[in-house]
Coordinates of C-alpha atoms in Angstrom, one line a residue:
X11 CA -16.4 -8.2 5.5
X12 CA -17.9 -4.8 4.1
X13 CA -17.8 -4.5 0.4
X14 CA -18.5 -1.1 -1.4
X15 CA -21.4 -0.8 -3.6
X16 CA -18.6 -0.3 -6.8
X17 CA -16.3 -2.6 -5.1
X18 CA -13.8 0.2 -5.1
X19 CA -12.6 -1.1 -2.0
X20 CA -13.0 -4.2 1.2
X21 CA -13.1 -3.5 4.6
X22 CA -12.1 -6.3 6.8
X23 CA -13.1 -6.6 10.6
X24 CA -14.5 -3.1 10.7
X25 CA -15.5 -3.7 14.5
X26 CA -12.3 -4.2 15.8
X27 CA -10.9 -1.6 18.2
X28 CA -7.2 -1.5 18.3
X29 CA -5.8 1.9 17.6
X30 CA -4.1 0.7 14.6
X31 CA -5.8 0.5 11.1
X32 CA -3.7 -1.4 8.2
X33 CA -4.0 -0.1 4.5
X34 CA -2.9 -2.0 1.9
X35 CA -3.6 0.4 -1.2
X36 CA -1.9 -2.0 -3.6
X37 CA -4.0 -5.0 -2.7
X38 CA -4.9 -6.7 -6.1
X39 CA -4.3 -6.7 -10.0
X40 CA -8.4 -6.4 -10.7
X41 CA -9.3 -4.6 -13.7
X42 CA -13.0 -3.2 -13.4
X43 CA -15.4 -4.8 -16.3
X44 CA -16.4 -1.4 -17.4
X45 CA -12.6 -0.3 -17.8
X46 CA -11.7 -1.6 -21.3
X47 CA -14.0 -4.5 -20.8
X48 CA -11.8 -5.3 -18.1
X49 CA -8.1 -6.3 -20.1
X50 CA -5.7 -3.3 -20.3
X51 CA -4.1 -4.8 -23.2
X52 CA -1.3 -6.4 -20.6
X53 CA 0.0 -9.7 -21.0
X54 CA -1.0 -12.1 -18.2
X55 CA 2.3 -13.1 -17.1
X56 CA 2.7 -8.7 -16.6
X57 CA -0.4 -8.4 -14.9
X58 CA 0.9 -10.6 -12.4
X59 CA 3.7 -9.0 -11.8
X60 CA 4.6 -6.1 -9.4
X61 CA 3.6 -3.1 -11.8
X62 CA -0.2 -4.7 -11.6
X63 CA -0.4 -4.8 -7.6
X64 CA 2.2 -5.1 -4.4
X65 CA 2.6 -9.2 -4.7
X66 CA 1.7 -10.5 -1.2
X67 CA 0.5 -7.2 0.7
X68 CA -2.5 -8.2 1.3
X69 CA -2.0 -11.7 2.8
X70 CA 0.6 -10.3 4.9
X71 CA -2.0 -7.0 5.8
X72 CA -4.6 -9.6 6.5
X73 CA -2.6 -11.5 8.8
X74 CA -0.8 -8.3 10.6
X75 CA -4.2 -6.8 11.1
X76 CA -5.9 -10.2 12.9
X77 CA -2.5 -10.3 14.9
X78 CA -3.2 -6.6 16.2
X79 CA -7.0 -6.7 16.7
X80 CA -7.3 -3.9 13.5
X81 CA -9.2 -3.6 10.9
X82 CA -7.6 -3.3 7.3
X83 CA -9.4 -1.6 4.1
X84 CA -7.6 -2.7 0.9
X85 CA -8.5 -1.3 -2.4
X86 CA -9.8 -3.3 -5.4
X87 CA -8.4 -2.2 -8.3
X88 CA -5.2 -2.7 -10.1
X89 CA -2.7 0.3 -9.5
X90 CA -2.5 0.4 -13.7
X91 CA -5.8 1.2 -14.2
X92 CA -5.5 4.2 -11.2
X93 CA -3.0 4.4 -8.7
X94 CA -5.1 4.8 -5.1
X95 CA -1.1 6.1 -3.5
X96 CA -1.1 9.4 -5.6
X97 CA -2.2 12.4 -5.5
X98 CA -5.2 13.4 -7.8
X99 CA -2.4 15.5 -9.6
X100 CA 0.3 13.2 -9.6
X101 CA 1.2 12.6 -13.6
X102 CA 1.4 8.8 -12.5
X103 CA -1.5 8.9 -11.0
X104 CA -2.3 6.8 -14.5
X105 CA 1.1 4.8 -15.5
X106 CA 1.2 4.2 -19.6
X107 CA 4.5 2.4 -19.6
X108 CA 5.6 0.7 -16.2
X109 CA 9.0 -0.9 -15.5
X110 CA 9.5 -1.6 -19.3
X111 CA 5.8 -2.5 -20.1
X112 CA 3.7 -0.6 -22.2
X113 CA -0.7 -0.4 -20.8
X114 CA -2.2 0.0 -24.3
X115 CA -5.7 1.0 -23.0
X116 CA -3.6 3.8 -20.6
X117 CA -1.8 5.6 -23.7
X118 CA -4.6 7.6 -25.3
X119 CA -6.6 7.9 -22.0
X120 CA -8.7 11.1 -21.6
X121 CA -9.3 13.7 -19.3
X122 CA -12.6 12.4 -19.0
X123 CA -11.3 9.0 -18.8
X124 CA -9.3 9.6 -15.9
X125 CA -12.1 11.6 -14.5
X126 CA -14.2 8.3 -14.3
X127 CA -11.6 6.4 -13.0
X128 CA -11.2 8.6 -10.0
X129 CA -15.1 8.9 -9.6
X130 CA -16.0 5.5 -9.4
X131 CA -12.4 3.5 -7.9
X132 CA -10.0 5.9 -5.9
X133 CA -11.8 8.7 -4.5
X134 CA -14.7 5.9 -3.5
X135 CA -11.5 4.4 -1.8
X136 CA -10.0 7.4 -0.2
X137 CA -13.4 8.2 1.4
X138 CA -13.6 5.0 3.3
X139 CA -10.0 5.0 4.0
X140 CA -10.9 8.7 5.6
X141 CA -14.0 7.4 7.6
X142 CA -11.9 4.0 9.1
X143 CA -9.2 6.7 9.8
X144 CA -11.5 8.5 11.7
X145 CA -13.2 5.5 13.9
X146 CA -11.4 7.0 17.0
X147 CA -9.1 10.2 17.9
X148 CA -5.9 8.3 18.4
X149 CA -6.1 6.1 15.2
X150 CA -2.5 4.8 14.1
X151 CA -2.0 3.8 10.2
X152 CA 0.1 0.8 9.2
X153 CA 0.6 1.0 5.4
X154 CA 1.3 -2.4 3.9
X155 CA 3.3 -2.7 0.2
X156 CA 5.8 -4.5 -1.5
X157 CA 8.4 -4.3 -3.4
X158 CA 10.2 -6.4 -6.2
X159 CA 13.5 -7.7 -5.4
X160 CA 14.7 -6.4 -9.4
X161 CA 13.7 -3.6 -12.0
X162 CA 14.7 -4.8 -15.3
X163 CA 18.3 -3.8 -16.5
X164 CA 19.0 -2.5 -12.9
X165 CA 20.6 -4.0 -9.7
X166 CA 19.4 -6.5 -7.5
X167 CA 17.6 -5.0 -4.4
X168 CA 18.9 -6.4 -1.2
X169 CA 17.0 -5.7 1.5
X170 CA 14.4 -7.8 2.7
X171 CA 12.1 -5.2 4.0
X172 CA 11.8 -0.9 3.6
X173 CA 10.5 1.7 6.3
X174 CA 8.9 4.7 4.3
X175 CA 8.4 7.5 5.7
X176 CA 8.5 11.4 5.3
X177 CA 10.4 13.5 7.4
X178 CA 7.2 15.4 8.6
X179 CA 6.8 12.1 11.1
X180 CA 9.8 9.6 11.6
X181 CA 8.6 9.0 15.4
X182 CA 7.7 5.8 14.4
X183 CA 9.8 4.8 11.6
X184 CA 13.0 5.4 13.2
X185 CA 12.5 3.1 16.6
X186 CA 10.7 0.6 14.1
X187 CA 14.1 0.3 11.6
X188 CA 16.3 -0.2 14.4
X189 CA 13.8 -3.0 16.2
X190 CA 13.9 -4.8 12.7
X191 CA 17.3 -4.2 12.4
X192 CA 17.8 -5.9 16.1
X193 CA 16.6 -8.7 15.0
X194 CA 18.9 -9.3 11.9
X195 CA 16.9 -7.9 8.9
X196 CA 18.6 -6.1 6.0
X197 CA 16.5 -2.9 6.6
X198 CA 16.2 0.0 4.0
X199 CA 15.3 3.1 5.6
X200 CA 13.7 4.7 2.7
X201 CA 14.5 2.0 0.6
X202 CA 14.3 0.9 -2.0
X203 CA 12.7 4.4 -2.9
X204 CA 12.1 7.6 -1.0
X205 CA 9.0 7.0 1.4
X206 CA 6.9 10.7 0.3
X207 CA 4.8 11.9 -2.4
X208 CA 2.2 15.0 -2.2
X209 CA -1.2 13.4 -1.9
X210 CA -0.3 10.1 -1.3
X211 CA -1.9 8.1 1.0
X212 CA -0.1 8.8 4.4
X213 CA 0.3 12.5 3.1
X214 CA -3.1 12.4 3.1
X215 CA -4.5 10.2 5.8
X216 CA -1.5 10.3 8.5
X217 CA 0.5 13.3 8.0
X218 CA -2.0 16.1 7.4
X219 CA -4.2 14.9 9.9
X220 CA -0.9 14.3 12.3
X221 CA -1.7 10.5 12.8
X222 CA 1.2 8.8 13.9
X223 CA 2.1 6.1 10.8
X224 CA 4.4 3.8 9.7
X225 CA 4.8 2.5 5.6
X226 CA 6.4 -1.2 5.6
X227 CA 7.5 -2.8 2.2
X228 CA 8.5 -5.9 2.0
X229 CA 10.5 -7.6 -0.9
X230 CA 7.8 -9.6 -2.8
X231 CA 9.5 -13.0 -3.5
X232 CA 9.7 -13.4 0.7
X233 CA 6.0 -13.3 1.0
X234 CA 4.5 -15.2 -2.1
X235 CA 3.0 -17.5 -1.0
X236 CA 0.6 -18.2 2.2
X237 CA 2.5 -19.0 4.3
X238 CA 5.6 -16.1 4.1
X239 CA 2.7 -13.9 4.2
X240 CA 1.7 -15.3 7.7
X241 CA 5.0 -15.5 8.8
X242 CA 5.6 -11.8 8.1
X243 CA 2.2 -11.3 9.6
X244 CA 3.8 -12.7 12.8
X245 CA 6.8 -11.1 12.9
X246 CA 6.0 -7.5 12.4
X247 CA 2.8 -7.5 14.7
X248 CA 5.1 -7.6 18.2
X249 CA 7.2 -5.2 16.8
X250 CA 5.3 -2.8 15.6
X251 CA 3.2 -3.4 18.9
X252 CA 6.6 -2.7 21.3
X253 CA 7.4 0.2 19.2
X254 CA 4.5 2.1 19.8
X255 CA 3.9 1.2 23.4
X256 CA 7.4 2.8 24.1
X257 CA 7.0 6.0 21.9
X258 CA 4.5 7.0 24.0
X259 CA 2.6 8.2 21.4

């Protein structure tokens, strides 16, 4: 395992040379030391929720990536102190209130605030997400998330797992919805939310650049623990494997 100096990010198996490379920008609820002395002001039992970080990405990403020879850069960072899956513009590229929860220590933030947030934690990440995207022409990006199965006061979500994707590039999301869907899984084709933002991630590392890419999120309460996040792991690898191999891409 690489670590960055600022522990920004994690690189995982850098050597390994499959065309794929798995991202999982949500990875982990960390809050830096020098950011507020480290507490956002959040209650723990928030901060371990699905506004902090994607609950069981990164055991799955882990997994998918040893199941496809890849290596997988993760950030390490909670997405409330900055958000590595928006644009440098975005206005939620720093969330103060998130699914009914206020982030004291985000509500009076300053410009220069924010400035330091993105010096030393996501463009640190974005950097080595560039350079791993780079490793080889015909790189492929597999974005890892997930998604809570209910937002308060709104309806329950039901699908087990969502293909994101904009419609700059569907040539992989399309074959892989159906292949999931083959095998009897409430798919969401860009559910539970629309799968494009300016500057995100992919916009930035797959779509620009015109690297094929798929975004899977899986509900969170079906990989909490170790071992739905291997089982996930498992199941997507083949797929995603038989869907590229056929797109001839």
């Amino acid at each position: 395992m690489t670590i960055s100096e600022n522990s920004a990010y994690h690189i995982i198996s850098e050597g390994r040379n499959s065309r794929w490379l798995v991202t999982v920008d949500h990875a982990t609820n960390r809050v830096p030391d020098w950011v507020s002395g480290g507490d956002l002001g959040v209650a723990p039992a928030d901060m371990a929720r699905h506004i902090a970080y994607d609950v069981g990405a990164l055991g799955v990403g882990v997994a998918l990536a040893g199941r496809l020879n890849a290596p997988l850069i993760h950030s390490d960072f909670s997405r409330l102190v900055i958000d590595p899956n928006r644009g440098e513009d975005d206005p939620t590229l720093v969330m103060q209130i998130y699914d009914g929860t206020v982030i004291p220590a985000n509500r009076a933030i300053s410009a220069t605030g924010v400035e330091t947030r993105l010096t030393h934690l996501h463009r640190p990440y974005h950097a080595a997400l560039a350079a791993q995207a780079a490793r080889r022409p015909d790189t492929v990006i597999c974005a890892v998330h997930s998604f809570t199965p209910r937002l308060r006061g709104l309806p329950p979500r039901p699908w087990e797992v969502g293909i994101l994707s904009s419609p700059k590039d569907r040539r992989l999301a399309e074959p892989l919805i159906a292949a999931l869907a083959a095998e009897g899984l409430n798919v969401g084709d860009n559910e539970p939310y629309a799968g494009h933002l300016d500057g995100d991630s992919i916009d930035r590392h797959a779509l620009a650049p015109r690297r094929p890419n798929v975004l899977i999120e899986i509900r969170n309460d079906l990989i909490r623990d170790p071992a739905g996040q291997a089982e996930w792991g498992e199941r997507l690898a083949p797929v995603l494997e038989m869907v590229l191999a056929d797109s001839g891409l």
